[in-house]
Short mmCIF file of C-alpha atoms in Angstrom, two decimals:
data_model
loop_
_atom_site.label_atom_id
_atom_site.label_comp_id
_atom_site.label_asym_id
_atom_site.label_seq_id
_atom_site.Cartn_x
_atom_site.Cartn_y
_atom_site.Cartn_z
CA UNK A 990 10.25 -0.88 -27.47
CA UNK A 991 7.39 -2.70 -27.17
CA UNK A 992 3.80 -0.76 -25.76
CA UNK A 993 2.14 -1.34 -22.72
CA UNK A 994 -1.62 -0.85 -21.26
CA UNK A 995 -2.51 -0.32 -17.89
CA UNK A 996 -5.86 -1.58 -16.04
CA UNK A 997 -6.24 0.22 -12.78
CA UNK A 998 -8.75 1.68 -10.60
CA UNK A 999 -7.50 4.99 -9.64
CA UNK A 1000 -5.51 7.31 -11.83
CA UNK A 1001 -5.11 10.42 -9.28
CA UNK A 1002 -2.24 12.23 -7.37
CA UNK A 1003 -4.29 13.35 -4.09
CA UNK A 1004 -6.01 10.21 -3.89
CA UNK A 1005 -4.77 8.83 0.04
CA UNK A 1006 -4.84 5.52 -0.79
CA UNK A 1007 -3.46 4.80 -4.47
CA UNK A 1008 -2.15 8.53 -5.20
CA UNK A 1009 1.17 6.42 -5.33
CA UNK A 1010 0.29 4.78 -8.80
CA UNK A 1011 1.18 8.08 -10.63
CA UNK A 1012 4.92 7.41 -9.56
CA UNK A 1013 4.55 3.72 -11.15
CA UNK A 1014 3.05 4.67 -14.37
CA UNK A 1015 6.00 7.36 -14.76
CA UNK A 1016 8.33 4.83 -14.36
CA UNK A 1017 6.63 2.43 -17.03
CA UNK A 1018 6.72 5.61 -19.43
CA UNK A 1019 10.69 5.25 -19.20
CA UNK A 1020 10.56 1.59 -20.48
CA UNK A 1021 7.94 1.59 -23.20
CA UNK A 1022 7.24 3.45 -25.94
CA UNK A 1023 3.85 4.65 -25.26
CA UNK A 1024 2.13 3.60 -22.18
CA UNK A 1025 -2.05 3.29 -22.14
CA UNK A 1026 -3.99 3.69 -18.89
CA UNK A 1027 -7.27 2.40 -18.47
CA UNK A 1028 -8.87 3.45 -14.99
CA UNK A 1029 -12.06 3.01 -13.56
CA UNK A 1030 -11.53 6.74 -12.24
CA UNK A 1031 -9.55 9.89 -12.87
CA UNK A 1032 -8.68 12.47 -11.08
CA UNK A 1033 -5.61 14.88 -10.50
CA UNK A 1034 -2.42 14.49 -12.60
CA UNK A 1035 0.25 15.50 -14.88
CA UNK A 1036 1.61 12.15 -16.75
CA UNK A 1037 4.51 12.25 -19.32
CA UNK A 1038 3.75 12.92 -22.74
CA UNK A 1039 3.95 8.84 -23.93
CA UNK A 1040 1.31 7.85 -21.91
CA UNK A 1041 -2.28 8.69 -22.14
CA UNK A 1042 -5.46 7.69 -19.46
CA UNK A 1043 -8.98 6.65 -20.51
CA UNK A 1044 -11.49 6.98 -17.79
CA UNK A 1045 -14.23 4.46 -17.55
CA UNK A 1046 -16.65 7.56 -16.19
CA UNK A 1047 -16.46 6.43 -12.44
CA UNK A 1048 -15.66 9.57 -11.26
CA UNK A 1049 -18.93 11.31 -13.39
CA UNK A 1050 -21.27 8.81 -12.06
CA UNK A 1051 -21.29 5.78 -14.73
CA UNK A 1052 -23.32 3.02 -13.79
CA UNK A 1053 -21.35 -0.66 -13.73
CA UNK A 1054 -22.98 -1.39 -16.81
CA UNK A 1055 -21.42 1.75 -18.26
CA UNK A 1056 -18.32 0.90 -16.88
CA UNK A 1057 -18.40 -2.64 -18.61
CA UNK A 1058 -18.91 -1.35 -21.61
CA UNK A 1059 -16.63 1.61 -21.89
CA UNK A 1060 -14.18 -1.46 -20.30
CA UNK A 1061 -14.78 -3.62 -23.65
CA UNK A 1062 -14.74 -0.86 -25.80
CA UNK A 1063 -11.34 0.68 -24.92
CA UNK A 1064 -9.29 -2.66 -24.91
CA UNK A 1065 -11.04 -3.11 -28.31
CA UNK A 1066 -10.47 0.22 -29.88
CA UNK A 1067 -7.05 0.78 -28.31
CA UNK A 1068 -5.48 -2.86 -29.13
CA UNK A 1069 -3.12 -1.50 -31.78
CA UNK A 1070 -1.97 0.69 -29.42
CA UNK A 1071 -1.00 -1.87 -26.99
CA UNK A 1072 1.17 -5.33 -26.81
CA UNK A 1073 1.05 -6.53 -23.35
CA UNK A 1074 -1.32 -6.00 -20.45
CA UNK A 1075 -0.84 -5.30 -16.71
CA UNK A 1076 -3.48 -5.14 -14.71
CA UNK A 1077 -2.74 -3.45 -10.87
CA UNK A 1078 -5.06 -5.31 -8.42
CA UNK A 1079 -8.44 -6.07 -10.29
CA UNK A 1080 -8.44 -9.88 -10.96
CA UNK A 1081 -11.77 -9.14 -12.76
CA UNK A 1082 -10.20 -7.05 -15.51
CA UNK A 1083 -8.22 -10.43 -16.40
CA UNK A 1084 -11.38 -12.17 -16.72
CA UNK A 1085 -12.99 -10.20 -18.83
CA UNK A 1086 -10.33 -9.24 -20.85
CA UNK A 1087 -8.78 -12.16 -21.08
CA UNK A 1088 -9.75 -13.96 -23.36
CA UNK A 1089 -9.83 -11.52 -25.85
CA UNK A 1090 -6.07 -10.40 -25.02
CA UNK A 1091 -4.85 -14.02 -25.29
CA UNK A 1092 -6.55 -14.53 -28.93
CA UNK A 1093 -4.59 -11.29 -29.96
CA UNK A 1094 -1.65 -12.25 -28.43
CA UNK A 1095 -1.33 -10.13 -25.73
CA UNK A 1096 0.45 -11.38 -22.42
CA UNK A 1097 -1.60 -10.41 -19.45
CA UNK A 1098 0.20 -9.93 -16.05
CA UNK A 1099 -1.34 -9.30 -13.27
CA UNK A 1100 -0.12 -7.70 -9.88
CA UNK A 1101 -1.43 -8.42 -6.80
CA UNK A 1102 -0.50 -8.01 -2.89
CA UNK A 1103 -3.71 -8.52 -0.51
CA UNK A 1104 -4.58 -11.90 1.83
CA UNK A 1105 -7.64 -12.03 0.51
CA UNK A 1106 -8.43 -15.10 -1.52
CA UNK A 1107 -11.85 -15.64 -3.60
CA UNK A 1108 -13.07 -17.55 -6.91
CA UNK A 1109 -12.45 -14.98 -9.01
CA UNK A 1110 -8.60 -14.64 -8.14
CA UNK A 1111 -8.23 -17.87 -9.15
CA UNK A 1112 -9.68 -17.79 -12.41
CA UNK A 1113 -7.44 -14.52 -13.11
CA UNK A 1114 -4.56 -17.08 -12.23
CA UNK A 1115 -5.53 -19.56 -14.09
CA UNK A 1116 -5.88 -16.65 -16.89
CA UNK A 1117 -3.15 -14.32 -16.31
CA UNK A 1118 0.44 -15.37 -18.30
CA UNK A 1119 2.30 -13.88 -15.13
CA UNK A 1120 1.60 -12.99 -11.47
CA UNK A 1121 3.58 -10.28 -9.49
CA UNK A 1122 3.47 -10.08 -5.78
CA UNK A 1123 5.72 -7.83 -3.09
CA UNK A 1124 6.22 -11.44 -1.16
CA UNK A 1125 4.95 -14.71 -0.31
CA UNK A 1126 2.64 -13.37 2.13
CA UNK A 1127 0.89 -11.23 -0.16
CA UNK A 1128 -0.19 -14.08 -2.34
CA UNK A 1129 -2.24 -17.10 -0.98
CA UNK A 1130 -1.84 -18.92 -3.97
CA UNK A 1131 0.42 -21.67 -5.27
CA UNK A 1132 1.26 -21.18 -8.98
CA UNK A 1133 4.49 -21.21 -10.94
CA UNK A 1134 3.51 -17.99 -12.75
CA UNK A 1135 4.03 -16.21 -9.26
CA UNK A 1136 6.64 -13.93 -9.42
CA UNK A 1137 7.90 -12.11 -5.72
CA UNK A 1138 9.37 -9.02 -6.68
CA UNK A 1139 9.31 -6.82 -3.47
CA UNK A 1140 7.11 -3.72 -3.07
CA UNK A 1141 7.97 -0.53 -5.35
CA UNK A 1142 9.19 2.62 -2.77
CA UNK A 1143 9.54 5.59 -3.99
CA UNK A 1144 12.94 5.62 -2.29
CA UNK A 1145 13.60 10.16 -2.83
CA UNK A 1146 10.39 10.98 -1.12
CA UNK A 1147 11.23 9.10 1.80
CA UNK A 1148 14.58 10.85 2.92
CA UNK A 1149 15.72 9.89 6.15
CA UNK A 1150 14.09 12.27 9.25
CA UNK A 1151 15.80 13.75 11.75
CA UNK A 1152 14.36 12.92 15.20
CA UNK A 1153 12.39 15.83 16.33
CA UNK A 1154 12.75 17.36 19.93
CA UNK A 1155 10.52 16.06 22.82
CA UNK A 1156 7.84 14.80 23.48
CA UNK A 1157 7.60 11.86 22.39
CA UNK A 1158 5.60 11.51 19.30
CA UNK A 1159 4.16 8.48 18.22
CA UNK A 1160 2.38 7.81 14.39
CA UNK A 1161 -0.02 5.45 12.87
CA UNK A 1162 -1.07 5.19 9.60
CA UNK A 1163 -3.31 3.00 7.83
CA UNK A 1164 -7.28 2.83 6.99
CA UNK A 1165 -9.04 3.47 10.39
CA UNK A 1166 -10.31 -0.36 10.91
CA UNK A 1167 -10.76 -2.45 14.21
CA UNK A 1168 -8.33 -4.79 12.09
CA UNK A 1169 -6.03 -1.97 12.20
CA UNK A 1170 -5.96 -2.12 15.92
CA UNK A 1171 -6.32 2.56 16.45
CA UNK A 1172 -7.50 1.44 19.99
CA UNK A 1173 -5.08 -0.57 21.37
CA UNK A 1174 -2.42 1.82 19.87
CA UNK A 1175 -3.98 4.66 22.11
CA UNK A 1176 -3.90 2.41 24.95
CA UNK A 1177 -0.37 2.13 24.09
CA UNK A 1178 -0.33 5.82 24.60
CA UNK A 1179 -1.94 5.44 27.78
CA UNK A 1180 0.72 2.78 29.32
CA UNK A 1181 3.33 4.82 28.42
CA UNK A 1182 2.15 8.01 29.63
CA UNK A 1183 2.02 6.42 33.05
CA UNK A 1184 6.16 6.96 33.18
CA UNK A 1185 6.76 10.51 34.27
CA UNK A 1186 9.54 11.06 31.81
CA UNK A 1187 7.07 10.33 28.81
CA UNK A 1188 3.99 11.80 30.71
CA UNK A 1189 3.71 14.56 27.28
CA UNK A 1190 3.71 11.85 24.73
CA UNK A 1191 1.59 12.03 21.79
CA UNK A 1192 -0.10 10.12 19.22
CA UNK A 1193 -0.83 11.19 15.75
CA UNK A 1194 -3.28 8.67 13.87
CA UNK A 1195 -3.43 9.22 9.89
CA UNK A 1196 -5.65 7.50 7.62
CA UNK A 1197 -9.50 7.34 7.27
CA UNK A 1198 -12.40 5.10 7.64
CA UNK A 1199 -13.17 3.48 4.23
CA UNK A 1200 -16.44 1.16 5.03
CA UNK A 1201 -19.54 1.73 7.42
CA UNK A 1202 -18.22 -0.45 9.71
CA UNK A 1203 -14.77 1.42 9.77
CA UNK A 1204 -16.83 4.61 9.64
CA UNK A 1205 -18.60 3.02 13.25
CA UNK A 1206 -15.43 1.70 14.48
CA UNK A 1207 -13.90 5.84 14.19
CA UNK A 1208 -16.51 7.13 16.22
CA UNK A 1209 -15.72 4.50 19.51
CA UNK A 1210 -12.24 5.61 19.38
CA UNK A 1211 -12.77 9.17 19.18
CA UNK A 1212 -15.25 8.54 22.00
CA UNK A 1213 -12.48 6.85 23.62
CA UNK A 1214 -10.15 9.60 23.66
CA UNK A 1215 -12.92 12.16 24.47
CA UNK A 1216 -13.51 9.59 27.69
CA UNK A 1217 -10.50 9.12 28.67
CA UNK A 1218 -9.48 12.68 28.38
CA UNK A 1219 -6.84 12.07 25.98
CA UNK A 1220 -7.85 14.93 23.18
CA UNK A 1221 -4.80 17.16 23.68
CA UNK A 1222 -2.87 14.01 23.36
CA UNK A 1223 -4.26 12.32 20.54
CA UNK A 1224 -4.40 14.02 16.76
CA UNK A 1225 -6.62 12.63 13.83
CA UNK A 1226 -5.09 14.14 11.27
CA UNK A 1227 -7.29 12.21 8.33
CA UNK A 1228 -6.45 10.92 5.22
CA UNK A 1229 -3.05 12.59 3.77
CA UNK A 1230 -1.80 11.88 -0.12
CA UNK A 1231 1.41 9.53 -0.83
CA UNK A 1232 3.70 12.82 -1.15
CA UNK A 1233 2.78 14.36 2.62
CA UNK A 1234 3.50 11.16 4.50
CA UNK A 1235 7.27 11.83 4.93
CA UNK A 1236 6.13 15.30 6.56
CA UNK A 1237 4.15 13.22 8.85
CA UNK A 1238 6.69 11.11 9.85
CA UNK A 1239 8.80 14.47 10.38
CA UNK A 1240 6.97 15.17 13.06
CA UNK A 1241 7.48 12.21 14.80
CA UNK A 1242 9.86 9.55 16.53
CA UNK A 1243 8.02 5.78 16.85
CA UNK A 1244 6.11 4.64 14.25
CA UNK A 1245 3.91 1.94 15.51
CA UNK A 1246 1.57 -0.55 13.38
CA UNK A 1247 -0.80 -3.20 15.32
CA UNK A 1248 -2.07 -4.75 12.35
CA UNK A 1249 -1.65 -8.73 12.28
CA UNK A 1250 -2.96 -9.30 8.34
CA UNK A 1251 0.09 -11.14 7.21
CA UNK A 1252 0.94 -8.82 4.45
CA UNK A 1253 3.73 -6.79 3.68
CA UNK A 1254 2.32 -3.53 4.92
CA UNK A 1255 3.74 -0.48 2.51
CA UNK A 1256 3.36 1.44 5.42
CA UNK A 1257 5.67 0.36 7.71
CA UNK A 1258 8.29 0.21 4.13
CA UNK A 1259 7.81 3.90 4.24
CA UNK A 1260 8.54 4.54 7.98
CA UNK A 1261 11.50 2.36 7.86
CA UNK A 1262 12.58 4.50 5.09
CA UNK A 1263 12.07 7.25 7.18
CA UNK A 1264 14.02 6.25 9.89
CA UNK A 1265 11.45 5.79 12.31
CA UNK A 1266 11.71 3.87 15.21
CA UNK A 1267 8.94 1.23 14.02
CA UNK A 1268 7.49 -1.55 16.42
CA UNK A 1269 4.91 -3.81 14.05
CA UNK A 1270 2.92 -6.95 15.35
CA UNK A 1271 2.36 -7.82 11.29
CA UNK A 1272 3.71 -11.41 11.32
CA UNK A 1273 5.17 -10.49 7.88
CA UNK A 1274 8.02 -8.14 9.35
CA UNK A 1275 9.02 -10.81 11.63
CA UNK A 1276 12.21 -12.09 9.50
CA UNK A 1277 12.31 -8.34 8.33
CA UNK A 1278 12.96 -6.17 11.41
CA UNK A 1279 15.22 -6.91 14.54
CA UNK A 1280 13.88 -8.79 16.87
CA UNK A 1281 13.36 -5.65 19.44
CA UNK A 1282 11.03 -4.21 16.54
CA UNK A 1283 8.57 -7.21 16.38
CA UNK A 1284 5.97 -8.30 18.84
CA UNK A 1285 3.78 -10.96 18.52
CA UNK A 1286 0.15 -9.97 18.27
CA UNK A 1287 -0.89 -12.56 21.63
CA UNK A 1288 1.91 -10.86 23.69
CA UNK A 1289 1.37 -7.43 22.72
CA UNK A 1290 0.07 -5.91 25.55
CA UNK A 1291 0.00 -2.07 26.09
CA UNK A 1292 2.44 -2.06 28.92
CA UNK A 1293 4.96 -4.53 27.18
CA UNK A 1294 4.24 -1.81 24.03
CA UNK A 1295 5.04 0.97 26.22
CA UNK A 1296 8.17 -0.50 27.49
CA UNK A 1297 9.31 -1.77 24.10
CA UNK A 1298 9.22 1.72 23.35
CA UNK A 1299 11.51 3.22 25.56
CA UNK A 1300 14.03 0.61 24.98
CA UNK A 1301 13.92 1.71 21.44
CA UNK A 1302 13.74 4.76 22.29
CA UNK A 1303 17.19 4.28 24.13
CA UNK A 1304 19.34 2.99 21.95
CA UNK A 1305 21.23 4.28 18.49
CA UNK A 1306 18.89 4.04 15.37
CA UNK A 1307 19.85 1.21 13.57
CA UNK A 1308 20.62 2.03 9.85
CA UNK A 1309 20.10 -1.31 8.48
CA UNK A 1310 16.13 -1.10 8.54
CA UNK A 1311 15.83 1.76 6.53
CA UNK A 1312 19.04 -0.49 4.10
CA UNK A 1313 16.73 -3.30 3.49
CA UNK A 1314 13.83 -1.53 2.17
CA UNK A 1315 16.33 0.21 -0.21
CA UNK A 1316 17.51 -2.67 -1.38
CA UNK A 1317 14.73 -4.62 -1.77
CA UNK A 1318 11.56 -2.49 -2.22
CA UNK A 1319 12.86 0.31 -4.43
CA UNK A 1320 10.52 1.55 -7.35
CA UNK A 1321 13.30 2.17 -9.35
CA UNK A 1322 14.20 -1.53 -9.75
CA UNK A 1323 11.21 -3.05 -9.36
CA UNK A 1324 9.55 -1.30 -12.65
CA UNK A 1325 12.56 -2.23 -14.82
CA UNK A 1326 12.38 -5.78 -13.69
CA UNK A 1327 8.62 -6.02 -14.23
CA UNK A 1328 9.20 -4.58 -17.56
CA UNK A 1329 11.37 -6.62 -18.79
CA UNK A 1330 9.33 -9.51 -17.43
CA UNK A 1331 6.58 -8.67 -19.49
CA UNK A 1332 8.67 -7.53 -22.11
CA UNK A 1333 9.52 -11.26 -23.41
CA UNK A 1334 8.29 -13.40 -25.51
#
């Protein structure tokens, strides 16, 4: 069995956002014989015994420079300990490792599932021997290294939920962003409150702000809610680590996601794992999801949420949502087929 190194940014259980990445390194641990994690920042967590995680001092204050360095000096000193790279999200890492990985030897993949297109993404794929990507809307760019391999679920923390009594609860989750659409959602909440058999409804928003601007965008729709008198109605629960979602989603009945970026949102995978009644205007569920489950972004209005909703709401859960993302987003195939992948030759 060959031996694989990790480049990451996050190595940590309770982080909200990439907490998740623990699950995928465990995985790797099954199909390698020793498995080498380089992170710009650790935290929390309890790794099998074949793998091993070098920090790059983020989380004690190191200074970029700092972080270049120890960066150098780890694929350097570690590169007997290592035959093939993979590098989770960072084109940069491929550039400046590059190089140096190809003159050993070393394949360098690299995986990456964001919209977001810039110079040095495509020097990393000009770099990198192999791209992964959960679809085709996840990566802008034309290459024959591009490999679409699905999204990796961890399929047993997402058992299905069983609806729980009225009211109505509705869920978001995501970063709190104006592209993440928090205030249309309560609007949504609004519209459909206006029907006197839904008058309780709720809405539970999870996630945090990230940037200033998110951080400005929070504070209108809290002072939205507050305004509108919506406070016993709305919940911000705050950020909430990979293995609490599912008792989230527990708790409620429509998951709803307003955000239009194109990209396979892993958020909406989970809910559909969950068993959620989800209603997404992300363009990139639109050959996913029934038809009833999509909305176009120009026609979503609040009332035409509101009543998508209760025609949902209506009707017997259909079990082939939650099928597909079994099928074709499950972390236990998706690390085996990477592995192999990089693996070759």
């Amino acid at each position: 069995m060959k031996k694989l190194l990790i480049i990451t940014q996050k190595v940590n259980a309770t982080d909200p956002i990439l907490g998740f990445f623990i699950r995928w390194i465990e995985e790797f641990s099954k199909h390698f014989s020793s498995v080498t994690v380089i992170c710009l920042e650790k935290g929390e967590c309890q790794l099998p015994a074949n793998v091993r995680v070098l920090s790059l001092g983020k989380e004690l204050g190191a200074s970029r420079y700092h972080v270049l360095l120890r960066f150098i000096q780890g694929i350097w000193s570690e590169r007997n300990e290592y035959d093939t790279v993979f590098v989770h999200m960072n084109p940069i890492y491929v550039i400046v490792g590059g190089f140096f990985w190809h003159m050993l030897g070393k394949k360098v993949s690299l995986w990456y599932t964001h919209k977001h297109v810039d110079f040095k993404l495509r020097l990393a794929t000009k770099i990198a021997d192999r791209i992964f990507t959960a679809s085709k809307e996840s990566f802008l760019l034309t290459s024959p290294k591009v490999l679409i391999t699905g999204h990796g679920m961890d399929i047993i923390q997402f058992p299905l939920c069983v609806p729980p009594p009225v009211p109505l609860v509705l869920i978001s989750v995501s970063r709190i962003s104006a592209t993440k659409n928090q205030k249309q959602i309560i609007e949504v909440l609004e519209a459909l409150r206006q029907e006197p058999e839904y008058a309780d409804s709720k809405l539970v928003i999870v996630g945090a702000p990230i940037t200033s601007e998110d951080g400005v965008y929070q504070k209108e729709i809290v002072g939205y809610v507050q305004k509108r008198e919506l406070s016993a109605h709305v919940t911000f629960v705050g950020p909430v680590v990979p293995k609490d979602i599912q008792k989230q989603h527990a708790l409620a009945h429509v998951f709803i996601n307003m955000s239009d970026t194109g990209s396979l949102d892993k958020a909406v995978l989970e809910a559909m794992l969950s068993g959620l009644i989800v209603i997404t205007t992300n363009r990139a569920f639109r050959n996913i999801l029934p038809a009833e489950n999509f909305v176009d972004q120009k026609e979503a209005t609040p009332q035409m949420l509101a009543q998508r909703i209760q025609t949902l709401h209506a009707q017997v859960p259909n079990p082939s949502i939650r099928d597909f993302v079994v099928k074709n987003h499950n972390l236990a195939s998706l690390i085996p087929r990477l592995s192999k992948d990089m693996s070759q030759n």
